[in-house]
């Protein structure tokens, strides 16, 4: 059982994911990870989220960054979105993540800020033990 599930929308999100992994390891938090596109493989994403026993999801995505919102629509567990920089310096991804409709909450950290996503996940996990 992993405490955190980290899902990247694309393999090119790997450098941001590495920051998440390093920070989670530093805090002794177990995690699993996958690369699954919300657009290219929605059925696989649905199955993966439903099968996960993680307590927190971190979704890393660029461009339209639909991944965090799609995950949040499939679970009641906390979802943290990490926008990835791209042609618009990550502004497109940032706005996609923070503009979720009511009822689909997603926390959002700064562009390419995998460290803060991991630290927020650690705090969420710790809050459950307070």
Short mmCIF file of N, CA and C in Angstrom, two decimals:
data_model
loop_
_atom_site.label_atom_id
_atom_site.label_comp_id
_atom_site.label_asym_id
_atom_site.label_seq_id
_atom_site.Cartn_x
_atom_site.Cartn_y
_atom_site.Cartn_z
N UNK A 1 0.84 -1.18 0.00
CA UNK A 1 0.00 0.00 0.00
C UNK A 1 0.88 1.25 0.00
N UNK A 2 0.60 2.14 -0.91
CA UNK A 2 1.33 3.40 -0.99
C UNK A 2 0.49 4.51 -0.39
N UNK A 3 1.14 5.41 0.32
CA UNK A 3 0.43 6.56 0.88
C UNK A 3 0.05 7.57 -0.21
N UNK A 4 0.92 7.72 -1.21
CA UNK A 4 0.72 8.71 -2.27
C UNK A 4 0.85 8.02 -3.63
N UNK A 5 -0.03 8.38 -4.53
CA UNK A 5 0.09 7.94 -5.92
C UNK A 5 0.43 9.17 -6.76
N UNK A 6 1.50 9.07 -7.54
CA UNK A 6 1.95 10.15 -8.41
C UNK A 6 1.66 9.72 -9.84
N UNK A 7 0.85 10.53 -10.53
CA UNK A 7 0.51 10.21 -11.92
C UNK A 7 0.96 11.37 -12.79
N UNK A 8 1.75 11.04 -13.82
CA UNK A 8 2.18 12.03 -14.81
C UNK A 8 1.34 11.85 -16.06
N UNK A 9 1.00 12.96 -16.70
CA UNK A 9 0.24 12.88 -17.94
C UNK A 9 1.09 12.48 -19.12
N UNK A 10 2.42 12.63 -18.99
CA UNK A 10 3.34 12.32 -20.08
C UNK A 10 4.70 11.96 -19.50
N UNK A 11 5.43 11.14 -20.22
CA UNK A 11 6.78 10.79 -19.78
C UNK A 11 7.69 12.02 -19.70
N UNK A 12 7.38 13.05 -20.46
CA UNK A 12 8.20 14.27 -20.43
C UNK A 12 8.06 15.03 -19.11
N UNK A 13 7.10 14.65 -18.27
CA UNK A 13 6.93 15.25 -16.95
C UNK A 13 7.88 14.65 -15.92
N UNK A 14 8.72 13.74 -16.34
CA UNK A 14 9.63 13.01 -15.45
C UNK A 14 10.50 13.87 -14.56
N UNK A 15 11.12 14.94 -15.06
CA UNK A 15 11.96 15.77 -14.18
C UNK A 15 11.19 16.37 -12.99
N UNK A 16 9.94 16.74 -13.21
CA UNK A 16 9.13 17.27 -12.11
C UNK A 16 8.79 16.13 -11.14
N UNK A 17 8.46 14.98 -11.69
CA UNK A 17 8.13 13.82 -10.85
C UNK A 17 9.31 13.42 -9.98
N UNK A 18 10.52 13.51 -10.51
CA UNK A 18 11.70 13.14 -9.72
C UNK A 18 11.81 13.99 -8.46
N UNK A 19 11.45 15.27 -8.55
CA UNK A 19 11.47 16.14 -7.37
C UNK A 19 10.46 15.64 -6.33
N UNK A 20 9.30 15.20 -6.82
CA UNK A 20 8.28 14.65 -5.91
C UNK A 20 8.83 13.41 -5.23
N UNK A 21 9.38 12.48 -6.00
CA UNK A 21 9.89 11.23 -5.44
C UNK A 21 10.97 11.48 -4.39
N UNK A 22 11.92 12.35 -4.71
CA UNK A 22 13.01 12.64 -3.77
C UNK A 22 12.48 13.19 -2.45
N UNK A 23 11.51 14.10 -2.54
CA UNK A 23 10.97 14.72 -1.33
C UNK A 23 10.16 13.72 -0.51
N UNK A 24 9.36 12.90 -1.17
CA UNK A 24 8.60 11.88 -0.45
C UNK A 24 9.55 10.90 0.25
N UNK A 25 10.63 10.50 -0.44
CA UNK A 25 11.62 9.59 0.17
C UNK A 25 12.25 10.23 1.40
N UNK A 26 12.59 11.52 1.32
CA UNK A 26 13.20 12.23 2.45
C UNK A 26 12.29 12.20 3.69
N UNK A 27 10.98 12.14 3.46
CA UNK A 27 10.02 12.15 4.57
C UNK A 27 9.48 10.76 4.89
N UNK A 28 10.05 9.74 4.29
CA UNK A 28 9.65 8.37 4.58
C UNK A 28 8.24 8.03 4.15
N UNK A 29 7.77 8.67 3.09
CA UNK A 29 6.41 8.44 2.61
C UNK A 29 6.46 7.47 1.43
N UNK A 30 5.64 6.44 1.52
CA UNK A 30 5.60 5.46 0.43
C UNK A 30 4.77 6.01 -0.73
N UNK A 31 5.15 5.62 -1.94
CA UNK A 31 4.43 6.11 -3.12
C UNK A 31 4.52 5.09 -4.24
N UNK A 32 3.59 5.22 -5.17
CA UNK A 32 3.70 4.51 -6.42
C UNK A 32 3.52 5.54 -7.52
N UNK A 33 3.81 5.17 -8.74
CA UNK A 33 3.73 6.15 -9.82
C UNK A 33 3.35 5.48 -11.13
N UNK A 34 2.81 6.30 -12.02
CA UNK A 34 2.44 5.83 -13.34
C UNK A 34 2.43 7.02 -14.29
N UNK A 35 2.55 6.73 -15.58
CA UNK A 35 2.37 7.73 -16.62
C UNK A 35 1.10 7.34 -17.36
N UNK A 36 0.07 8.18 -17.21
CA UNK A 36 -1.22 7.89 -17.84
C UNK A 36 -1.83 9.21 -18.30
N UNK A 37 -2.12 9.32 -19.56
CA UNK A 37 -2.73 10.52 -20.11
C UNK A 37 -4.24 10.49 -19.91
N UNK A 38 -4.78 11.58 -19.38
CA UNK A 38 -6.23 11.69 -19.23
C UNK A 38 -6.91 11.74 -20.59
N UNK A 39 -6.21 12.22 -21.60
CA UNK A 39 -6.78 12.35 -22.94
C UNK A 39 -6.59 11.09 -23.79
N UNK A 40 -5.41 10.51 -23.72
CA UNK A 40 -5.09 9.39 -24.60
C UNK A 40 -5.53 8.04 -24.05
N UNK A 41 -5.68 7.94 -22.73
CA UNK A 41 -5.99 6.64 -22.13
C UNK A 41 -6.94 6.78 -20.93
N UNK A 42 -8.11 7.39 -21.14
CA UNK A 42 -9.01 7.65 -20.01
C UNK A 42 -9.50 6.39 -19.30
N UNK A 43 -9.68 5.31 -20.03
CA UNK A 43 -10.14 4.07 -19.38
C UNK A 43 -9.08 3.53 -18.43
N UNK A 44 -7.83 3.54 -18.87
CA UNK A 44 -6.74 3.06 -18.00
C UNK A 44 -6.61 3.94 -16.76
N UNK A 45 -6.76 5.26 -16.93
CA UNK A 45 -6.70 6.18 -15.79
C UNK A 45 -7.81 5.86 -14.80
N UNK A 46 -9.02 5.65 -15.30
CA UNK A 46 -10.16 5.33 -14.45
C UNK A 46 -9.89 4.07 -13.63
N UNK A 47 -9.40 3.04 -14.29
CA UNK A 47 -9.08 1.78 -13.61
C UNK A 47 -7.98 1.97 -12.57
N UNK A 48 -6.96 2.74 -12.91
CA UNK A 48 -5.83 2.95 -12.01
C UNK A 48 -6.26 3.68 -10.75
N UNK A 49 -7.04 4.75 -10.91
CA UNK A 49 -7.50 5.52 -9.76
C UNK A 49 -8.40 4.67 -8.87
N UNK A 50 -9.32 3.94 -9.47
CA UNK A 50 -10.23 3.08 -8.69
C UNK A 50 -9.48 1.99 -7.94
N UNK A 51 -8.41 1.48 -8.52
CA UNK A 51 -7.66 0.39 -7.88
C UNK A 51 -6.68 0.89 -6.82
N UNK A 52 -6.35 2.16 -6.85
CA UNK A 52 -5.35 2.71 -5.92
C UNK A 52 -5.90 2.79 -4.50
N UNK A 53 -5.06 2.43 -3.55
CA UNK A 53 -5.43 2.58 -2.14
C UNK A 53 -4.69 3.76 -1.51
N UNK A 54 -4.07 4.59 -2.34
CA UNK A 54 -3.33 5.76 -1.84
C UNK A 54 -4.27 6.72 -1.14
N UNK A 55 -3.72 7.45 -0.18
CA UNK A 55 -4.52 8.42 0.56
C UNK A 55 -4.49 9.80 -0.09
N UNK A 56 -3.49 10.05 -0.95
CA UNK A 56 -3.35 11.34 -1.65
C UNK A 56 -2.85 11.06 -3.06
N UNK A 57 -3.36 11.83 -4.02
CA UNK A 57 -2.89 11.76 -5.40
C UNK A 57 -2.14 13.04 -5.73
N UNK A 58 -1.03 12.89 -6.45
CA UNK A 58 -0.34 14.03 -7.04
C UNK A 58 -0.39 13.81 -8.54
N UNK A 59 -0.95 14.80 -9.25
CA UNK A 59 -1.10 14.71 -10.69
C UNK A 59 -0.24 15.78 -11.35
N UNK A 60 0.67 15.35 -12.22
CA UNK A 60 1.62 16.25 -12.86
C UNK A 60 1.27 16.33 -14.33
N UNK A 61 0.99 17.56 -14.81
CA UNK A 61 0.55 17.69 -16.20
C UNK A 61 0.85 19.07 -16.75
N UNK A 62 1.07 19.12 -18.04
CA UNK A 62 1.28 20.38 -18.74
C UNK A 62 0.17 20.61 -19.75
N UNK A 63 0.33 21.67 -20.53
CA UNK A 63 -0.62 22.06 -21.56
C UNK A 63 -2.02 22.24 -20.96
N UNK A 64 -3.01 21.49 -21.43
CA UNK A 64 -4.37 21.68 -20.92
C UNK A 64 -4.52 21.15 -19.50
N UNK A 65 -3.60 20.32 -19.05
CA UNK A 65 -3.52 19.83 -17.67
C UNK A 65 -4.87 19.34 -17.13
N UNK A 66 -5.55 18.52 -17.89
CA UNK A 66 -6.83 17.98 -17.45
C UNK A 66 -6.66 16.89 -16.39
N UNK A 67 -5.49 16.30 -16.31
CA UNK A 67 -5.26 15.14 -15.44
C UNK A 67 -5.70 15.34 -13.99
N UNK A 68 -5.30 16.41 -13.29
CA UNK A 68 -5.72 16.54 -11.89
C UNK A 68 -7.24 16.59 -11.73
N UNK A 69 -7.91 17.33 -12.59
CA UNK A 69 -9.37 17.43 -12.49
C UNK A 69 -10.06 16.12 -12.79
N UNK A 70 -9.56 15.38 -13.75
CA UNK A 70 -10.16 14.09 -14.07
C UNK A 70 -9.99 13.14 -12.89
N UNK A 71 -8.81 13.13 -12.28
CA UNK A 71 -8.60 12.28 -11.11
C UNK A 71 -9.55 12.71 -9.99
N UNK A 72 -9.67 14.01 -9.74
CA UNK A 72 -10.55 14.50 -8.67
C UNK A 72 -12.01 14.15 -8.92
N UNK A 73 -12.38 13.99 -10.17
CA UNK A 73 -13.77 13.63 -10.48
C UNK A 73 -14.05 12.16 -10.19
N UNK A 74 -12.98 11.38 -9.97
CA UNK A 74 -13.12 9.94 -9.78
C UNK A 74 -12.87 9.48 -8.35
N UNK A 75 -12.49 10.41 -7.46
CA UNK A 75 -12.18 10.02 -6.08
C UNK A 75 -12.54 11.15 -5.13
N UNK A 76 -12.75 10.81 -3.88
CA UNK A 76 -12.98 11.82 -2.84
C UNK A 76 -11.69 12.11 -2.06
N UNK A 77 -10.62 11.41 -2.41
CA UNK A 77 -9.33 11.64 -1.76
C UNK A 77 -8.68 12.91 -2.29
N UNK A 78 -7.79 13.54 -1.52
CA UNK A 78 -7.16 14.78 -1.97
C UNK A 78 -6.33 14.59 -3.23
N UNK A 79 -6.41 15.59 -4.11
CA UNK A 79 -5.64 15.61 -5.35
C UNK A 79 -4.85 16.92 -5.39
N UNK A 80 -3.56 16.79 -5.63
CA UNK A 80 -2.67 17.95 -5.76
C UNK A 80 -2.21 18.00 -7.20
N UNK A 81 -2.45 19.12 -7.86
CA UNK A 81 -2.02 19.29 -9.24
C UNK A 81 -0.72 20.05 -9.32
N UNK A 82 0.17 19.58 -10.19
CA UNK A 82 1.44 20.26 -10.44
C UNK A 82 1.46 20.67 -11.91
N UNK A 83 1.32 21.96 -12.21
CA UNK A 83 1.41 22.40 -13.59
C UNK A 83 2.86 22.35 -14.09
N UNK A 84 3.01 21.92 -15.33
CA UNK A 84 4.33 21.78 -15.92
C UNK A 84 4.53 22.87 -16.97
N UNK A 85 5.72 23.46 -16.96
CA UNK A 85 6.01 24.52 -17.92
C UNK A 85 6.05 23.97 -19.34
N UNK A 86 5.69 24.82 -20.27
CA UNK A 86 5.69 24.44 -21.68
C UNK A 86 5.79 25.68 -22.53
N UNK A 87 5.08 25.69 -23.61
CA UNK A 87 5.18 26.82 -24.55
C UNK A 87 4.69 28.12 -23.94
N UNK A 88 3.77 28.08 -23.01
CA UNK A 88 3.28 29.30 -22.35
C UNK A 88 3.85 29.43 -20.94
N UNK A 89 5.03 28.86 -20.72
CA UNK A 89 5.73 28.89 -19.43
C UNK A 89 4.88 28.29 -18.30
N UNK A 90 3.95 27.42 -18.65
CA UNK A 90 3.14 26.74 -17.65
C UNK A 90 1.87 27.46 -17.27
N UNK A 91 1.65 28.65 -17.80
CA UNK A 91 0.45 29.40 -17.44
C UNK A 91 -0.82 28.66 -17.88
N UNK A 92 -0.79 28.04 -19.05
CA UNK A 92 -1.94 27.28 -19.52
C UNK A 92 -2.28 26.15 -18.55
N UNK A 93 -1.26 25.41 -18.11
CA UNK A 93 -1.47 24.31 -17.18
C UNK A 93 -1.93 24.81 -15.81
N UNK A 94 -1.31 25.89 -15.34
CA UNK A 94 -1.68 26.47 -14.06
C UNK A 94 -3.15 26.86 -14.04
N UNK A 95 -3.59 27.58 -15.06
CA UNK A 95 -4.99 28.01 -15.10
C UNK A 95 -5.94 26.83 -15.23
N UNK A 96 -5.55 25.81 -15.97
CA UNK A 96 -6.40 24.63 -16.10
C UNK A 96 -6.60 23.94 -14.76
N UNK A 97 -5.56 23.91 -13.95
CA UNK A 97 -5.65 23.22 -12.66
C UNK A 97 -6.41 24.04 -11.63
N UNK A 98 -6.18 25.34 -11.57
CA UNK A 98 -6.83 26.13 -10.52
C UNK A 98 -8.28 26.46 -10.84
N UNK A 99 -8.70 26.32 -12.07
CA UNK A 99 -10.06 26.70 -12.45
C UNK A 99 -11.01 25.50 -12.48
N UNK A 100 -10.95 24.66 -11.49
CA UNK A 100 -11.86 23.52 -11.41
C UNK A 100 -13.26 23.99 -11.04
N UNK A 101 -14.28 23.33 -11.57
CA UNK A 101 -15.64 23.71 -11.21
C UNK A 101 -15.97 23.28 -9.79
N UNK A 102 -17.00 23.90 -9.21
CA UNK A 102 -17.44 23.52 -7.87
C UNK A 102 -17.70 22.02 -7.83
N UNK A 103 -17.29 21.43 -6.73
CA UNK A 103 -17.47 19.99 -6.55
C UNK A 103 -16.33 19.13 -7.04
N UNK A 104 -15.33 19.75 -7.66
CA UNK A 104 -14.16 19.01 -8.15
C UNK A 104 -12.91 19.72 -7.61
N UNK A 105 -12.67 19.59 -6.30
CA UNK A 105 -11.55 20.31 -5.70
C UNK A 105 -10.19 19.71 -6.07
N UNK A 106 -9.27 20.60 -6.42
CA UNK A 106 -7.89 20.22 -6.71
C UNK A 106 -7.00 21.29 -6.09
N UNK A 107 -6.06 20.87 -5.26
CA UNK A 107 -5.04 21.80 -4.76
C UNK A 107 -4.04 22.01 -5.89
N UNK A 108 -3.42 23.17 -5.92
CA UNK A 108 -2.47 23.47 -6.99
C UNK A 108 -1.23 24.13 -6.39
N UNK A 109 -0.07 23.67 -6.82
CA UNK A 109 1.19 24.28 -6.42
C UNK A 109 1.76 25.03 -7.62
N UNK A 110 2.88 25.66 -7.44
CA UNK A 110 3.49 26.45 -8.50
C UNK A 110 3.98 25.60 -9.67
N UNK A 111 4.21 26.26 -10.78
CA UNK A 111 4.68 25.61 -12.00
C UNK A 111 5.99 24.87 -11.73
N UNK A 112 6.01 23.61 -12.10
CA UNK A 112 7.18 22.73 -11.94
C UNK A 112 7.59 22.50 -10.48
N UNK A 113 6.72 22.82 -9.54
CA UNK A 113 7.10 22.75 -8.13
C UNK A 113 6.70 21.42 -7.49
N UNK A 114 7.34 20.37 -7.95
CA UNK A 114 7.10 19.04 -7.39
C UNK A 114 7.44 18.93 -5.92
N UNK A 115 8.42 19.71 -5.47
CA UNK A 115 8.79 19.67 -4.05
C UNK A 115 7.61 20.10 -3.19
N UNK A 116 6.97 21.22 -3.53
CA UNK A 116 5.84 21.67 -2.72
C UNK A 116 4.66 20.71 -2.79
N UNK A 117 4.46 20.07 -3.92
CA UNK A 117 3.39 19.07 -4.01
C UNK A 117 3.64 17.94 -3.03
N UNK A 118 4.88 17.47 -2.98
CA UNK A 118 5.22 16.39 -2.05
C UNK A 118 5.08 16.85 -0.61
N UNK A 119 5.54 18.06 -0.31
CA UNK A 119 5.43 18.58 1.05
C UNK A 119 3.97 18.75 1.47
N UNK A 120 3.12 19.19 0.55
CA UNK A 120 1.70 19.30 0.85
C UNK A 120 1.09 17.93 1.11
N UNK A 121 1.48 16.94 0.33
CA UNK A 121 1.00 15.58 0.55
C UNK A 121 1.42 15.08 1.93
N UNK A 122 2.65 15.36 2.32
CA UNK A 122 3.13 14.97 3.65
C UNK A 122 2.27 15.62 4.73
N UNK A 123 1.97 16.89 4.59
CA UNK A 123 1.13 17.58 5.57
C UNK A 123 -0.28 17.00 5.64
N UNK A 124 -0.82 16.67 4.48
CA UNK A 124 -2.17 16.06 4.46
C UNK A 124 -2.14 14.74 5.21
N UNK A 125 -1.12 13.94 4.95
CA UNK A 125 -0.99 12.64 5.62
C UNK A 125 -0.82 12.83 7.14
N UNK A 126 -0.01 13.80 7.52
CA UNK A 126 0.22 14.06 8.95
C UNK A 126 -1.05 14.56 9.63
N UNK A 127 -1.86 15.34 8.93
CA UNK A 127 -3.11 15.87 9.50
C UNK A 127 -4.04 14.72 9.90
N UNK A 128 -3.97 13.63 9.20
CA UNK A 128 -4.80 12.47 9.52
C UNK A 128 -4.36 11.77 10.80
N UNK A 129 -3.17 12.11 11.29
CA UNK A 129 -2.63 11.50 12.51
C UNK A 129 -2.55 12.47 13.67
N UNK A 130 -3.05 13.68 13.49
CA UNK A 130 -2.95 14.71 14.52
C UNK A 130 -3.99 14.51 15.61
#
